[in-house]
């Protein structure tokens, strides 16, 4: 098992879009601990509360509130940052929200991605770009085996379609412009993430925490839907490791899946039942799966490529991931520092790699 090159990030100029969101916030915290010289670009936090403010992320980086749909403003921010490494996480990230605002979703996830990539052209110091899409980029046929990076792209809902289209935009900029510039560009397709600090709407664990904290029943729309659940630190570790490897081996620039072992894919019913036991209270009302717009019933990822090419292996089981997530929310609600809780999880995750190497 490969761990991060801890000295690699010290002093590296890193641009992170979406640093005001859940995954972006965790990645900003981790990059700060690694010693990166970080610039963040993102919209204002979408929820109250939010990790960006609770963990003081604005104090850990050169933070800018900037819409990626504003090509001119974005280009100026990018030019001033002069990054060596870019992580692109800024997105409209919610399936159900994409049904309410498909045009906004397409504008952010497709045109916003194109705006960023275009702004990166000609930057003299740039070496690596890791653009984050989703496990939902695949044409989902409800097949009983995990999707590989070579499987066809598609998307029933606007969110999935926008991310699949972003994959094509990224591949085009890589082939037409950035590879000639000596820049290695890769995409990362991650499964469903859980972890403390997410208060987004229409996400299972945040919805559960909100409901159970206010002593109201949690409404579960599709209890049998199966997803590749993982702690947020799992894909972030993959993104960091991918960037390191691209720096040394630009030929690895391609698409990569990051998720749990296939047998760790679990249904919503399994996940939320375990979460309730760990939260130690809460009522659940199970629906029959017919409410709301279409969502895929079964999805899992094949992660052999990330394991073989990058040395990235899952570290925490679903049970441990849920344990740490619910523990985070309970301790934060009791008044503990969100930033310190994140730091403890990051330290434990890094220690897990060392213990497995020594086993």
PDB file of N, CA and C in Angstrom, residues 204-205 208 212 216-225 229 266-277 282-291:
ATOM      1  N   UNK A 204     -28.089  11.332   2.255  1.00  0.00           N
ATOM      2  CA  UNK A 204     -28.637  10.412   3.246  1.00  0.00           C
ATOM      3  C   UNK A 204     -28.206  10.743   4.674  1.00  0.00           C
ATOM      4  N   UNK A 205     -26.901  10.809   4.925  1.00  0.00           N
ATOM      5  CA  UNK A 205     -26.439  11.009   6.296  1.00  0.00           C
ATOM      6  C   UNK A 205     -26.777  12.405   6.811  1.00  0.00           C
ATOM      7  N   UNK A 208     -30.332  12.393   7.729  1.00  0.00           N
ATOM      8  CA  UNK A 208     -30.548  11.612   8.947  1.00  0.00           C
ATOM      9  C   UNK A 208     -30.160  12.406  10.186  1.00  0.00           C
ATOM     10  N   UNK A 212     -32.856  13.270  13.067  1.00  0.00           N
ATOM     11  CA  UNK A 212     -32.706  12.673  14.394  1.00  0.00           C
ATOM     12  C   UNK A 212     -32.326  13.699  15.446  1.00  0.00           C
ATOM     13  N   UNK A 216     -37.348  14.174  14.652  1.00  0.00           N
ATOM     14  CA  UNK A 216     -38.377  13.916  13.648  1.00  0.00           C
ATOM     15  C   UNK A 216     -37.990  12.669  12.861  1.00  0.00           C
ATOM     16  N   UNK A 217     -38.953  11.946  12.304  1.00  0.00           N
ATOM     17  CA  UNK A 217     -38.627  10.724  11.566  1.00  0.00           C
ATOM     18  C   UNK A 217     -37.868  11.028  10.273  1.00  0.00           C
ATOM     19  N   UNK A 218     -36.933  10.175   9.928  1.00  0.00           N
ATOM     20  CA  UNK A 218     -36.227  10.276   8.653  1.00  0.00           C
ATOM     21  C   UNK A 218     -37.043   9.563   7.587  1.00  0.00           C
ATOM     22  N   UNK A 219     -37.363  10.275   6.507  1.00  0.00           N
ATOM     23  CA  UNK A 219     -38.081   9.684   5.382  1.00  0.00           C
ATOM     24  C   UNK A 219     -37.055   9.118   4.398  1.00  0.00           C
ATOM     25  N   UNK A 220     -37.083   7.821   4.180  1.00  0.00           N
ATOM     26  CA  UNK A 220     -36.133   7.174   3.271  1.00  0.00           C
ATOM     27  C   UNK A 220     -36.882   6.758   2.014  1.00  0.00           C
ATOM     28  N   UNK A 221     -36.547   7.421   0.885  1.00  0.00           N
ATOM     29  CA  UNK A 221     -37.306   7.232  -0.349  1.00  0.00           C
ATOM     30  C   UNK A 221     -37.055   5.875  -0.989  1.00  0.00           C
ATOM     31  N   UNK A 222     -35.781   5.486  -1.095  1.00  0.00           N
ATOM     32  CA  UNK A 222     -35.410   4.273  -1.839  1.00  0.00           C
ATOM     33  C   UNK A 222     -34.501   3.397  -0.991  1.00  0.00           C
ATOM     34  N   UNK A 223     -35.081   2.646  -0.065  1.00  0.00           N
ATOM     35  CA  UNK A 223     -34.254   1.890   0.883  1.00  0.00           C
ATOM     36  C   UNK A 223     -33.397   0.808   0.245  1.00  0.00           C
ATOM     37  N   UNK A 224     -33.781   0.315  -0.918  1.00  0.00           N
ATOM     38  CA  UNK A 224     -33.009  -0.779  -1.524  1.00  0.00           C
ATOM     39  C   UNK A 224     -31.974  -0.291  -2.529  1.00  0.00           C
ATOM     40  N   UNK A 225     -31.903   1.011  -2.793  1.00  0.00           N
ATOM     41  CA  UNK A 225     -30.878   1.535  -3.699  1.00  0.00           C
ATOM     42  C   UNK A 225     -29.499   1.219  -3.137  1.00  0.00           C
ATOM     43  N   UNK A 229     -20.500   3.257  -1.015  1.00  0.00           N
ATOM     44  CA  UNK A 229     -20.272   4.229   0.055  1.00  0.00           C
ATOM     45  C   UNK A 229     -18.819   4.185   0.515  1.00  0.00           C
ATOM     46  N   UNK A 266     -23.352  -1.121  -0.516  1.00  0.00           N
ATOM     47  CA  UNK A 266     -24.420  -1.445   0.436  1.00  0.00           C
ATOM     48  C   UNK A 266     -25.683  -0.671   0.092  1.00  0.00           C
ATOM     49  N   UNK A 267     -26.812  -1.211   0.526  1.00  0.00           N
ATOM     50  CA  UNK A 267     -28.088  -0.541   0.279  1.00  0.00           C
ATOM     51  C   UNK A 267     -28.289   0.600   1.258  1.00  0.00           C
ATOM     52  N   UNK A 268     -29.170   1.504   0.885  1.00  0.00           N
ATOM     53  CA  UNK A 268     -29.538   2.607   1.766  1.00  0.00           C
ATOM     54  C   UNK A 268     -30.068   2.070   3.087  1.00  0.00           C
ATOM     55  N   UNK A 269     -30.844   0.997   3.029  1.00  0.00           N
ATOM     56  CA  UNK A 269     -31.402   0.399   4.254  1.00  0.00           C
ATOM     57  C   UNK A 269     -30.285  -0.045   5.199  1.00  0.00           C
ATOM     58  N   UNK A 270     -29.258  -0.720   4.652  1.00  0.00           N
ATOM     59  CA  UNK A 270     -28.147  -1.169   5.479  1.00  0.00           C
ATOM     60  C   UNK A 270     -27.401   0.003   6.100  1.00  0.00           C
ATOM     61  N   UNK A 271     -27.124   1.010   5.278  1.00  0.00           N
ATOM     62  CA  UNK A 271     -26.347   2.159   5.752  1.00  0.00           C
ATOM     63  C   UNK A 271     -27.097   2.910   6.837  1.00  0.00           C
ATOM     64  N   UNK A 272     -28.359   3.203   6.607  1.00  0.00           N
ATOM     65  CA  UNK A 272     -29.080   4.045   7.557  1.00  0.00           C
ATOM     66  C   UNK A 272     -29.421   3.273   8.829  1.00  0.00           C
ATOM     67  N   UNK A 273     -29.588   1.968   8.735  1.00  0.00           N
ATOM     68  CA  UNK A 273     -29.822   1.170   9.942  1.00  0.00           C
ATOM     69  C   UNK A 273     -28.582   1.173  10.833  1.00  0.00           C
ATOM     70  N   UNK A 274     -27.408   1.013  10.234  1.00  0.00           N
ATOM     71  CA  UNK A 274     -26.160   1.082  11.004  1.00  0.00           C
ATOM     72  C   UNK A 274     -25.954   2.476  11.578  1.00  0.00           C
ATOM     73  N   UNK A 275     -26.255   3.499  10.777  1.00  0.00           N
ATOM     74  CA  UNK A 275     -26.063   4.876  11.234  1.00  0.00           C
ATOM     75  C   UNK A 275     -26.945   5.178  12.441  1.00  0.00           C
ATOM     76  N   UNK A 276     -28.174   4.691  12.418  1.00  0.00           N
ATOM     77  CA  UNK A 276     -29.073   4.931  13.559  1.00  0.00           C
ATOM     78  C   UNK A 276     -28.543   4.251  14.815  1.00  0.00           C
ATOM     79  N   UNK A 277     -28.042   3.038  14.680  1.00  0.00           N
ATOM     80  CA  UNK A 277     -27.480   2.349  15.842  1.00  0.00           C
ATOM     81  C   UNK A 277     -26.305   3.135  16.426  1.00  0.00           C
ATOM     82  N   UNK A 282     -33.288   7.737  16.922  1.00  0.00           N
ATOM     83  CA  UNK A 282     -33.807   8.139  15.626  1.00  0.00           C
ATOM     84  C   UNK A 282     -34.860   7.191  15.090  1.00  0.00           C
ATOM     85  N   UNK A 283     -35.900   7.771  14.485  1.00  0.00           N
ATOM     86  CA  UNK A 283     -36.973   6.998  13.871  1.00  0.00           C
ATOM     87  C   UNK A 283     -36.824   7.050  12.359  1.00  0.00           C
ATOM     88  N   UNK A 284     -37.134   5.943  11.689  1.00  0.00           N
ATOM     89  CA  UNK A 284     -37.033   5.855  10.237  1.00  0.00           C
ATOM     90  C   UNK A 284     -38.387   5.455   9.669  1.00  0.00           C
ATOM     91  N   UNK A 285     -38.799   6.135   8.614  1.00  0.00           N
ATOM     92  CA  UNK A 285     -39.996   5.750   7.875  1.00  0.00           C
ATOM     93  C   UNK A 285     -39.574   5.341   6.472  1.00  0.00           C
ATOM     94  N   UNK A 286     -39.735   4.063   6.175  1.00  0.00           N
ATOM     95  CA  UNK A 286     -39.295   3.521   4.894  1.00  0.00           C
ATOM     96  C   UNK A 286     -40.377   3.714   3.841  1.00  0.00           C
ATOM     97  N   UNK A 287     -39.996   4.268   2.690  1.00  0.00           N
ATOM     98  CA  UNK A 287     -40.916   4.398   1.560  1.00  0.00           C
ATOM     99  C   UNK A 287     -40.710   3.232   0.595  1.00  0.00           C
ATOM    100  N   UNK A 288     -41.467   3.220  -0.504  1.00  0.00           N
ATOM    101  CA  UNK A 288     -41.424   2.062  -1.411  1.00  0.00           C
ATOM    102  C   UNK A 288     -40.576   2.302  -2.657  1.00  0.00           C
ATOM    103  N   UNK A 289     -39.911   3.449  -2.741  1.00  0.00           N
ATOM    104  CA  UNK A 289     -39.018   3.698  -3.871  1.00  0.00           C
ATOM    105  C   UNK A 289     -39.671   4.330  -5.074  1.00  0.00           C
ATOM    106  N   UNK A 290     -40.937   4.683  -4.986  1.00  0.00           N
ATOM    107  CA  UNK A 290     -41.639   5.260  -6.149  1.00  0.00           C
ATOM    108  C   UNK A 290     -41.733   6.779  -6.076  1.00  0.00           C
ATOM    109  N   UNK A 291     -41.297   7.381  -4.950  1.00  0.00           N
ATOM    110  CA  UNK A 291     -41.413   8.828  -4.796  1.00  0.00           C
ATOM    111  C   UNK A 291     -40.253   9.535  -5.497  1.00  0.00           C
TER     112      UNK A 291
END
